[in-house]
């Protein structure tokens, strides 16, 4: 028994992974408040309560065997009393930043004023911090999934995922979620 | 490795220590240990940097670099998760402090109480962090040791026992500072403040003296902020009486500042006994503290007043030990010189990327320092992802990005406000760093960030006007000036502003008219009169300039620019010998004042001291390598000496700059108001 967490930086493929888990019949913790849009046409699969995890993590008490998306900066707030299987999404940093920029432009929001070179280092540091932290947590097992590889060789990646989750999952349904057309916003082209 | 001059070095950081307070105490025989130290060694003023903020300055003292390189801009920084702010941390330091350089070289360091040393484990060597002496709880028993304040952890139990809680301070200690302490109510705010500061001071002294005896060290650095904090709380009550202070307050609290200086002397005496004459002792302060007629009419209190306005531009430097010249004066020392000097004393190379220089003038037998490109490159060979691991400013940018993307909640409005304030403080600090080092383009960038946050920020707009003026953007400067005066050109500030614009355009008649109007209105008189004096100098009205300089020096006898004006006025009258004195004062107070070095050279040439003049001109070029006047005069002097090669070199350098000037001047057209 463990809570299945999909983590990573925003725009690293976390929503795609959530969709794959749903296709594999893993129940998801998602409230549907953040609805599908141009940035995530199939949906975000998010839970607003996740944002409050620092002050209220009681919702995790009923989360065993469920999948939930928690972006990397919030992972460090996970309480010790649960077991977690963490799928960490990785994606080439220029693609992550380009995708974030496009999304912020659509939302008419202004993010960091840092140049991409520095912001890349900040996010790389975040990834490194999460990796280090996960290796020191006795209650966490984790696997890293690279978005580019998931798109180019989904069958192999799904095999590894099923092996990691140690559950009989619908291999084909999971692969079918991977739509190369969704591999967008690469290098800023949305 | 170069020759090691010092066996060991004890560096005592006395925040805000000031010769203007110390000298009368020494004369009265009340600081005998410091008197002995300066008789055995060298002493002088230590020039500060702008802005005069202690965490920034002490980080410069420990690194040899300015804030734009070391990354400490004030007392606080954002928490990486965006939930608020926190005191600055050791992980925020962006370059290597001297303790890391020593440890990297196989020498041992110990540091106590220094800014940006918490958490202690992130710093090399033995460390007692700046959070160690912060008390909590009602008494010692209820005061747990703050985690991560001591490294190695094996010292925790011993050093924790040496702490002094405010509750431990009794009347017998207090009456040394306030003789009427017994008659004061227990809730007397000033008494409570004194108790806390005394406990803190004794805690740091306890840790420092313990390490002096029991730790292995080549450099022991101990920082005390007590003098600064005591001055902020008690300097207004120190005689002579200020208008807003009552006789009674002077009677009760008037002796606290001096008593605390005497207490520091006792602490110094203890160290002198512990470390012996074979150890080099260096005392430095980051700035001075106004204690005379220049005390401003605003409160010095750190919470309620304008504390920075009370900081004086010069702190103290005193050093004695093997190889140090006895009973000598140090000129032109800057706090950025401390790390390079310590490195030379300990036989280690100085980083070429440091802003300071080794103070070889303190050595009995001067010797050349060894140099390397950068300690930062040596200790950390490449910029890695880990460099950014704990950077709170960078993490804050990530939080902004994630909020904008909708992945995390907006931080609490109070936290956001606090972070915004601390960020604006960083921008203001960086602006001052760039302005004070003539990097006007960079300063302009940070001023614009401040104005984007608060377009009504008058100080930022004045600074923007100054930058544009310095960058020859006269029209841009005028546009800002028009905004600032807001259609009211007859105010003193408007006269001052437009006077500077006319002056930059060479329209001296109009400038003079403006400055005289500002003077008549009593607007910031020293600043206006300094400008007036410069116009008089340009018009060769030497006597008028000399008269103004005398007045300015009566107001502030530690201002290098005022001495420079006086020197130039005397030089203009061909009173070369007399001019030498104020010009030497100017460069001793501000060693980076290249034009003063050049004028000093002219005064020396007037006395046929050509070799000394050549040295002075080279000093000018060390500060500003493109000083045309220095190159021109050097070309002539070397030609006279028959050194054609050097003469040609400096001649070609003078022409390069001149060509640039001609092209710039041709591109400028004068504009009237």
Coordinates of N, CA and C in Angstrom, one line a residue, chain B residues 290-361:
Chain B
X290 N 28.8 58.9 14.4 CA 28.8 60.4 14.7 C 28.7 60.6 16.2
X291 N 29.6 61.4 16.7 CA 29.5 61.7 18.2 C 29.8 63.1 18.5
X292 N 29.9 64.0 17.5 CA 30.2 65.4 17.7 C 29.1 66.3 17.2
X293 N 29.5 67.5 16.7 CA 28.5 68.4 16.2 C 27.8 68.0 15.0
X294 N 28.3 66.9 14.4 CA 27.6 66.4 13.2 C 26.5 65.4 13.5
X295 N 26.2 65.2 14.7 CA 25.1 64.2 15.1 C 23.8 64.7 14.5
X296 N 23.1 63.9 13.7 CA 21.9 64.4 13.0 C 20.8 64.6 13.9
X297 N 19.8 65.4 13.4 CA 18.6 65.7 14.3 C 17.5 64.6 14.1
X298 N 18.0 63.4 13.9 CA 17.0 62.3 13.8 C 17.5 61.2 14.8
X299 N 16.5 60.4 15.2 CA 16.9 59.4 16.3 C 17.9 58.4 15.7
X300 N 18.8 58.0 16.5 CA 19.8 57.0 16.1 C 19.3 55.6 16.4
X301 N 18.1 55.5 17.0 CA 17.6 54.2 17.4 C 17.3 53.3 16.2
X302 N 17.7 52.0 16.3 CA 17.6 51.1 15.2 C 16.1 50.8 14.8
X303 N 15.2 50.9 15.7 CA 13.8 50.6 15.4 C 13.0 51.8 15.0
X304 N 13.2 52.9 15.8 CA 12.4 54.1 15.6 C 13.0 55.2 14.8
X305 N 14.3 55.1 14.6 CA 15.0 56.3 14.0 C 15.6 56.0 12.6
X306 N 16.6 56.8 12.3 CA 17.3 56.7 11.0 C 18.7 56.2 11.3
X307 N 18.9 55.0 11.6 CA 20.2 54.5 12.2 C 21.4 54.8 11.2
X308 N 21.2 54.6 9.9 CA 22.3 54.7 9.0 C 22.9 56.1 8.9
X309 N 22.0 57.1 9.1 CA 22.5 58.5 9.0 C 23.5 58.8 10.1
X310 N 23.6 58.0 11.1 CA 24.5 58.2 12.2 C 25.9 57.6 12.0
X311 N 26.0 56.8 10.9 CA 27.2 56.1 10.6 C 28.2 57.0 9.9
X312 N 29.4 57.0 10.5 CA 30.5 57.9 9.9 C 31.3 57.1 8.8
X313 N 31.8 57.8 7.9 CA 32.5 57.1 6.7 C 33.8 56.4 7.1
X314 N 34.3 56.6 8.2 CA 35.6 56.0 8.6 C 35.5 55.2 9.9
X315 N 36.0 54.0 9.8 CA 36.1 53.1 11.0 C 37.6 53.1 11.4
X316 N 37.9 52.1 12.2 CA 39.3 52.1 12.7 C 40.0 50.9 12.2
X317 N 41.3 51.0 12.2 CA 42.2 49.9 11.9 C 43.4 50.1 12.8
X318 N 43.7 49.0 13.6 CA 44.9 49.0 14.5 C 45.4 47.6 14.4
X319 N 46.7 47.5 14.3 CA 47.4 46.2 14.1 C 48.8 46.2 14.7
X320 N 49.1 45.1 15.4 CA 50.4 45.0 16.0 C 50.8 43.5 15.9
X321 N 52.1 43.2 15.8 CA 52.6 41.9 15.8 C 53.9 41.8 15.1
X322 N 54.4 40.6 15.0 CA 55.7 40.4 14.3 C 55.7 40.9 12.9
X323 N 56.7 41.7 12.6 CA 56.8 42.2 11.2 C 56.0 43.4 10.9
X324 N 55.2 43.9 11.9 CA 54.4 45.1 11.8 C 55.2 46.3 12.3
X325 N 55.1 47.4 11.4 CA 55.9 48.6 11.8 C 55.3 49.2 13.1
X326 N 56.2 49.5 14.0 CA 55.7 50.0 15.3 C 55.4 51.5 15.2
X327 N 54.4 51.9 16.0 CA 54.1 53.3 16.2 C 54.0 54.0 14.9
X328 N 53.2 53.5 14.0 CA 53.1 54.1 12.6 C 51.7 54.3 12.2
X329 N 51.5 55.2 11.3 CA 50.2 55.6 10.8 C 49.9 54.9 9.4
X330 N 48.7 54.5 9.2 CA 48.3 53.9 8.0 C 47.4 54.9 7.2
X331 N 47.7 55.1 5.9 CA 46.9 56.0 5.1 C 46.2 55.3 4.0
X332 N 45.0 55.8 3.7 CA 44.3 55.3 2.6 C 43.8 53.9 2.7
X333 N 43.6 53.3 3.9 CA 43.2 52.0 4.0 C 41.6 51.9 3.9
X334 N 41.2 50.8 3.2 CA 39.8 50.6 2.9 C 39.5 49.2 3.5
X335 N 38.2 49.0 3.9 CA 37.9 47.7 4.5 C 38.0 46.6 3.5
X336 N 38.0 46.9 2.2 CA 38.2 45.8 1.2 C 39.7 45.3 1.2
X337 N 40.6 46.1 1.9 CA 42.0 45.7 2.0 C 42.2 44.7 3.1
X338 N 41.3 44.4 4.0 CA 41.6 43.6 5.1 C 41.9 42.2 4.8
X339 N 41.0 41.5 4.0 CA 41.3 40.2 3.6 C 42.6 40.1 2.8
X340 N 42.9 40.9 1.8 CA 44.2 40.8 1.1 C 45.3 41.0 2.1
X341 N 45.2 41.9 3.1 CA 46.3 42.1 4.1 C 46.5 40.8 4.9
X342 N 45.4 40.3 5.4 CA 45.5 39.1 6.2 C 46.1 37.9 5.4
X343 N 45.7 37.8 4.2 CA 46.3 36.7 3.3 C 47.8 36.9 3.2
X344 N 48.2 38.2 3.0 CA 49.7 38.4 2.9 C 50.4 38.1 4.2
X345 N 49.8 38.5 5.3 CA 50.4 38.2 6.6 C 50.6 36.7 6.9
X346 N 49.6 36.0 6.4 CA 49.6 34.5 6.6 C 50.3 33.7 5.5
X347 N 50.9 34.5 4.6 CA 51.7 33.8 3.6 C 50.9 33.2 2.5
X348 N 49.7 33.7 2.3 CA 48.9 33.2 1.2 C 48.7 34.2 0.1
X349 N 48.5 33.8 -1.1 CA 48.3 34.7 -2.2 C 47.0 35.5 -2.2
X350 N 47.0 36.7 -2.8 CA 45.8 37.5 -2.8 C 45.1 37.3 -4.1
X351 N 43.8 37.3 -4.1 CA 43.0 37.1 -5.4 C 43.0 38.4 -6.2
X352 N 43.4 38.3 -7.5 CA 43.3 39.5 -8.3 C 41.9 40.0 -8.5
X353 N 40.9 39.1 -8.2 CA 39.5 39.5 -8.4 C 39.0 40.2 -7.1
X354 N 39.9 40.4 -6.1 CA 39.4 41.2 -4.9 C 39.5 42.7 -5.2
X355 N 38.6 43.4 -4.5 CA 38.6 44.9 -4.8 C 39.7 45.6 -4.0
X356 N 40.2 45.0 -3.0 CA 41.2 45.6 -2.1 C 42.6 45.2 -2.5
X357 N 43.6 45.7 -1.6 CA 45.0 45.5 -1.8 C 45.6 45.2 -0.5
X358 N 46.7 44.4 -0.5 CA 47.4 44.3 0.8 C 48.0 45.6 1.3
X359 N 47.9 45.9 2.6 CA 48.4 47.1 3.1 C 49.9 46.9 3.5
X360 N 50.7 47.0 2.4 CA 52.1 46.7 2.7 C 52.8 47.8 3.5
X361 N 52.1 49.0 3.6 CA 52.7 50.1 4.4 C 52.7 49.7 5.9

